[in-house]
Amino acid sequence: EAARSGRASTNRYGRVLAVPAARQLARELGVPLEEIAGSGPNGRIRVSDVQAYAQRGESAAAQ
Amino acid sequence: MDYDLLVIGAGPGGYHAAIRAAQLGLKTAVAEMGNVGGVCLNIGCIPTKALLHAGEEIRSSKHASDFGLTFGEMRLDIAKLNGWKDGIVKKLTGGVSTLFKANKITHLVGRARFVDAHTVQVGDQKVTAKNIIIATGSEPAALPAFPVDQQAIVDSTGALVVPDPVPGRMLAIGAGAIGLEFAQVYNNLGTRVKVIEFAPQIVPAADADASKELAKSLKKQGIEIEVATKANGFERKSDGLHVELEDVKTGQKRIEVFDRVLVAVGRRPRSADLGLEAVGVKVSERGFIGVNKQMQTSVPHIYAIGDVVGNPMLAHKAMKEGLVAAEVIAGKKSEMDVVGIPSVVYTTPELASVGLTEAEAKERGFKVKIGNFPLSASGRAMTLGDTDGFVKMVADADSDLLLGVHIVAPHGSDLLGEAGLALEMAATVTDVALTIHAHPTLAESILEAAENVHKQAIHILNR
Amino acid sequence: MDYDLLVIGAGPGGYHAAIRAAQLGLKTAVAEMGNVGGVCLNIGCIPTKALLHAGEEIRSSKHASDFGLTFGEMRLDIAKLNGWKDGIVKKLTGGVSTLFKANKITHLVGRARFVDAHTVQVGDQKVTAKNIIIATGSEPAALPAFPVDQQAIVDSTGALVVPDPVPGRMLAIGAGAIGLEFAQVYNNLGTRVKVIEFAPQIVPAADADASKELAKSLKKQGIEIEVATKANGFERKSDGLHVELEDVKTGQKRIEVFDRVLVAVGRRPRSADLGLEAVGVKVSERGFIGVNKQMQTSVPHIYAIGDVVGNPMLAHKAMKEGLVAAEVIAGKKSEMDVVGIPSVVYTTPELASVGLTEAEAKERGFKVKIGNFPLSASGRAMTLGDTDGFVKMVADADSDLLLGVHIVAPHGSDLLGEAGLALEMAATVTDVALTIHAHPTLAESILEAAENVHKQAIHILNR
Ligand SMILES: Cc1cc2nc3c(=O)[nH]c(=O)nc-3n(C[C@H](O)[C@H](O)[C@H](O)COP(=O)(O)OP(=O)(O)OC[C@H]3O[C@@H](n4cnc5c(N)ncnc54)[C@H](O)[C@@H]3O)c2cc1C
Ligand SMILES: Cc1cc2nc3c(=O)[nH]c(=O)nc-3n(C[C@H](O)[C@H](O)[C@H](O)COP(=O)(O)OP(=O)(O)OC[C@H]3O[C@@H](n4cnc5c(N)ncnc54)[C@H](O)[C@@H]3O)c2cc1C
């Protein structure tokens, strides 16, 4: 929960840096953006970062 | 239930919500007591832009002598001007009605009032709905000392009907977008215009430099601007309205005479008389309906969007909120999740901004770096004969993240598309600087402002 | 060595390279045999845009009667028009000279020719440099049957000097950007203009729909356009130039009479007479200098940029290549790495595109989906009185990746900034669709085209 509470509130930007489509996808998949390390500059999160995170979660759950 | 969704108010917020809901398969109705299109289409965004364009044509025809083009006597048929403007409004509101029909949205005519949490009285019928969106908008705020009669004392609605002849001398109280846009319209139509503003700068919410740059250009065009000034009251005399103006800082008062006063001191939410208390929807002291990011009010199946939920009172904010509410109701994971809400003053030059001002960025603790590019160094601006303005970029020095873009330029609102996308994409200044911009364009000024952040603009010295 | 870097040619490519090199601390000189600014500032991008603006003012003044604004007799002082245009050119080229001085760049006057791989003869001095950038640009391609005399038969340079009176009847051979821009200039100045194009569409490289839309609008404005047509030759007679036109498909020939012919059939690289063979710089059969992504020629310390290295022959491509070359020479990891090079035809409406056309995207194997939004549904376009055009978006159905944007619209070039950034940022259609766009703006047409890709545009039916 500590991790969840958020890079968004504690990071220096006051928001998670993510492109709109990635934010939308994260909402749809129920993935917390704050926990994703984005691959772009400043950790900017792209759609593929969200997909990769979600897949990792699925495979972890499957094990 | 009669409907999956009932939307109250067919302004930009309401009609966007209704159309998106219908696209997503909801059985949808809209209750509207006036014309579809709301303030924006009927007496706001659209008719002002039409008048601004006409005024701009007058202005540019005068400048054409710079390149050898002169015209004989100019004539303005004011009835035709008003008619043209009304025709555009009609076309657009007619378009909304057509879209309602095509999307199978029921249009209920009449004033809506809550009966209970799922029942709304619309005119003399009762309608039930699973979900309700309140999109009742706003109305002009009054200034008690200047009661609007739409003749001598007008609000924005009165100012939209250009009188024949135009007023000789007009005072605009309030230098926000509305006050300034009308100031430029009437200035171009031949009225001597003064604009006063209580705050220390015009467009109080704007970046300070951008506000200054716009003021400079408007003054050059002949509009008198006085900031930190208020109007206390007036006396009707045979030669006009004797208005008492007061310098806010010194308290000094003086009388000036006008033929017309435009009151443009803001707008207030239209949340009274809806029966909200009865259903338990919470409203703030100032009349704004409280909502969460899904646009839900304190009653989860009742949503509210647009001007009635708060500032900035802008059509595109209402539209976005409308889409979000409709999507949430249709079961989508949508929320009001935006980095910056753009705002535009549609004068020439336009003031178009999105994101943080320099002052806001500093307040939030960013180590701010600034990029600037003056339109006077833009080849495209020169060929357009309009070199007033600049692009100012606000960025975070540590991360290179773009924080805000403030444009004072002809076509500024068109350029703002790039700035808005950059902010939403969490673009860095480098992202913008590495992107090829077509030459010669005004958009290159955004490129050069980005380069200037890094002290590498080409067409100016980077100090 | 005298310099770290010698740039040959002070066109947009060359002066960008020189200024960036100087910013990065290189001791830099530029050799220029003509005026600084090259084709673009002196006889290309800039003066054409000045004339287009003047023409546009004439056009819009006529449409002003739609909203009740009429003018007495219009007069055009053609000497003043030419002088105004020349004044803008002078201001901009003077600006480049000032930037050279301020950046401590040596301006060498004269024609440059390689003596050896590090030595260049400039006029009557020999200059040595560690690195050399060739930025010698291009010149109009000739059409043997229409030898240019800059009177009856002109190229773009001749067409820039507006004759008094303007020609009665003009033929433009070639419907690329240059042919079309001059067609519109002269059409607005009162000439009867016909444009012919060998290819089956105007602006042959453009998206087919965009090309069609532009052609439709230009025709409505009174410009005659014939595609799949060539001009075989002409005879000078007392009533004008009798030009033989041929329908490319049927082979049918006919004679039409013109006062003037503009040859605008492309440009060819200026790589001859530089002594390139001697130093071993490889040149293609068509005269283009071969370069890698760092803009290095076959001789690693000799770079080439701009029109002389290949298509598209556009100023902003030259500028970008100039920056890349300078940065590489200064030891930076720079390379010519762009997703799309934007291109614009500056007519009214403007045709502004970046990225893949629909046909190109299909050829490359993408499962293409298209979004479209007509300007006729844009409130802002209505208030501007200019509703010709559309925004067309080309996207990949599988990934939602944006592949190309094709805009036919007033201010299209300003709107292109957003499209270009979107492509460079690898934005998806969803990214654009979720971004708030200010209302009412032309930029909203980009938003709605994106929404239409997903069949969710608000102001049109999504079929
Ligand atoms: C002169 C002027 C110029 C403006 N220019 C711009 C601009 O350029 N750009 C911009 O973004 N914004 C502009 N605005 C602001 C913009 O008009 C508003 O932000 C926008 O209209 C808000 O939309 P809305 O849907 O919230 O409400 P509104 O547009 O106010 O619509 C509310 C609708 O609800 C109806 N209604 C209210 N109560 C009831 C009820 N009880 N029953 C039934 N129907 C009801 C009303 O009749 C109305 O049609 C301008 C405003 C003005 C006044
Ligand atoms: C009418 C017209 C309109 C155009 N409009 C546009 C437009 O709107 N947008 C756009 O992007 N592009 C436009 N172009 C194309 C644009 O002008 C060129 O792409 C651009 O100028 C190329 O830049 P450059 O630096 O490669 O070369 P150039 O601009 O051609 O400059 C080359 C310079 O090198 C000098 N030079 C050549 N050889 C030597 C030598 N041996 N020694 C010394 N100096 C030498 C020349 O004198 C010249 O100054 C237009 C072109 C024309 C003709």
Short mmCIF file of C-alpha atoms and ligand atoms in Angstrom, two decimals, chain B residues 8-14 31-35 38-40 43-45 48-49 110-112 135-138 156 178 267 270 274 306-307 313-316 318 346, chain C residues 439-440, ligand 1:
data_model
loop_
_atom_site.label_atom_id
_atom_site.label_comp_id
_atom_site.label_asym_id
_atom_site.label_seq_id
_atom_site.Cartn_x
_atom_site.Cartn_y
_atom_site.Cartn_z
CA ILE B 8 -30.79 18.54 -18.11
CA GLY B 9 -29.53 21.31 -20.40
CA ALA B 10 -28.47 21.07 -24.04
CA GLY B 11 -25.42 23.34 -23.91
CA PRO B 12 -22.05 22.01 -25.08
CA GLY B 13 -21.70 19.91 -21.94
CA GLY B 14 -25.19 18.48 -22.19
CA ALA B 31 -34.48 18.45 -21.31
CA GLU B 32 -33.88 21.99 -22.53
CA MET B 33 -35.90 25.07 -21.63
CA GLY B 34 -34.29 27.33 -24.22
CA ASN B 35 -32.45 26.68 -27.46
CA GLY B 38 -26.84 26.52 -24.70
CA VAL B 39 -24.89 29.68 -24.00
CA CYS B 40 -21.97 28.65 -26.18
CA ILE B 43 -25.02 33.70 -27.04
CA GLY B 44 -21.41 32.77 -26.30
CA CYS B 45 -18.49 31.19 -28.12
CA THR B 48 -18.68 36.40 -30.55
CA LYS B 49 -16.26 34.71 -32.95
CA GLY B 110 -39.28 22.75 -20.99
CA ARG B 111 -37.79 23.72 -17.67
CA ALA B 112 -36.62 20.76 -15.63
CA ALA B 135 -25.73 20.51 -17.32
CA THR B 136 -27.56 23.73 -16.59
CA GLY B 137 -24.60 26.03 -17.17
CA SER B 138 -24.26 29.59 -15.95
CA SER B 156 -22.62 39.86 -23.18
CA ILE B 178 -15.52 38.31 -22.88
CA ARG B 267 -20.59 34.29 -14.57
CA ARG B 270 -27.29 28.02 -12.61
CA LEU B 274 -33.65 22.72 -9.71
CA GLY B 306 -19.90 22.15 -17.27
CA ASP B 307 -20.18 25.66 -15.90
CA MET B 313 -16.17 28.10 -17.27
CA LEU B 314 -15.20 27.02 -20.77
CA ALA B 315 -17.10 25.11 -23.39
CA HIS B 316 -14.40 22.49 -24.01
CA ALA B 318 -17.99 21.21 -20.34
CA TYR B 346 -9.96 35.35 -29.44
CA HIS C 439 -13.46 25.49 -28.40
CA PRO C 440 -14.17 26.94 -30.90
C1 LIG D 1 -20.07 35.91 -24.57
C2 LIG D 1 -19.48 34.58 -24.22
C3 LIG D 1 -18.43 34.07 -24.97
C4 LIG D 1 -17.88 32.84 -24.66
N1 LIG D 1 -16.86 32.36 -25.45
C5 LIG D 1 -16.32 31.16 -25.13
C6 LIG D 1 -15.29 30.62 -25.94
O1 LIG D 1 -14.87 31.21 -26.93
N2 LIG D 1 -14.77 29.44 -25.59
C7 LIG D 1 -15.21 28.75 -24.51
O2 LIG D 1 -14.67 27.68 -24.24
N3 LIG D 1 -16.19 29.22 -23.74
C8 LIG D 1 -16.76 30.42 -24.03
N4 LIG D 1 -17.77 30.88 -23.25
C9 LIG D 1 -18.23 30.06 -22.13
C10 LIG D 1 -19.15 28.94 -22.63
O3 LIG D 1 -20.22 29.50 -23.32
C11 LIG D 1 -19.60 28.10 -21.47
O4 LIG D 1 -18.49 27.61 -20.77
C12 LIG D 1 -20.44 26.92 -21.95
O5 LIG D 1 -21.56 27.34 -22.66
C13 LIG D 1 -20.86 26.06 -20.76
O6 LIG D 1 -21.56 24.97 -21.23
P1 LIG D 1 -22.62 24.22 -20.33
O7 LIG D 1 -23.04 23.05 -21.14
O8 LIG D 1 -22.07 23.98 -19.00
O9 LIG D 1 -23.84 25.22 -20.12
P2 LIG D 1 -24.62 26.28 -20.99
O10 LIG D 1 -24.01 26.50 -22.30
O11 LIG D 1 -24.82 27.44 -20.10
O12 LIG D 1 -25.99 25.54 -21.28
C14 LIG D 1 -26.89 25.26 -20.26
C15 LIG D 1 -28.22 24.94 -20.88
O13 LIG D 1 -29.06 24.44 -19.90
C16 LIG D 1 -30.36 24.99 -20.06
N5 LIG D 1 -31.02 24.95 -18.75
C17 LIG D 1 -30.62 25.56 -17.61
N6 LIG D 1 -31.44 25.25 -16.60
C18 LIG D 1 -32.38 24.44 -17.12
C19 LIG D 1 -33.49 23.79 -16.57
N7 LIG D 1 -33.80 23.90 -15.29
N8 LIG D 1 -34.25 23.03 -17.39
C20 LIG D 1 -33.96 22.89 -18.70
N9 LIG D 1 -32.91 23.48 -19.25
C21 LIG D 1 -32.12 24.24 -18.47
C22 LIG D 1 -30.10 26.37 -20.57
O14 LIG D 1 -31.22 26.87 -21.28
C23 LIG D 1 -28.91 26.15 -21.47
O15 LIG D 1 -29.28 25.87 -22.79
C24 LIG D 1 -18.36 32.12 -23.56
C25 LIG D 1 -19.41 32.61 -22.80
C26 LIG D 1 -19.98 33.82 -23.12
C27 LIG D 1 -21.11 34.34 -22.30
#
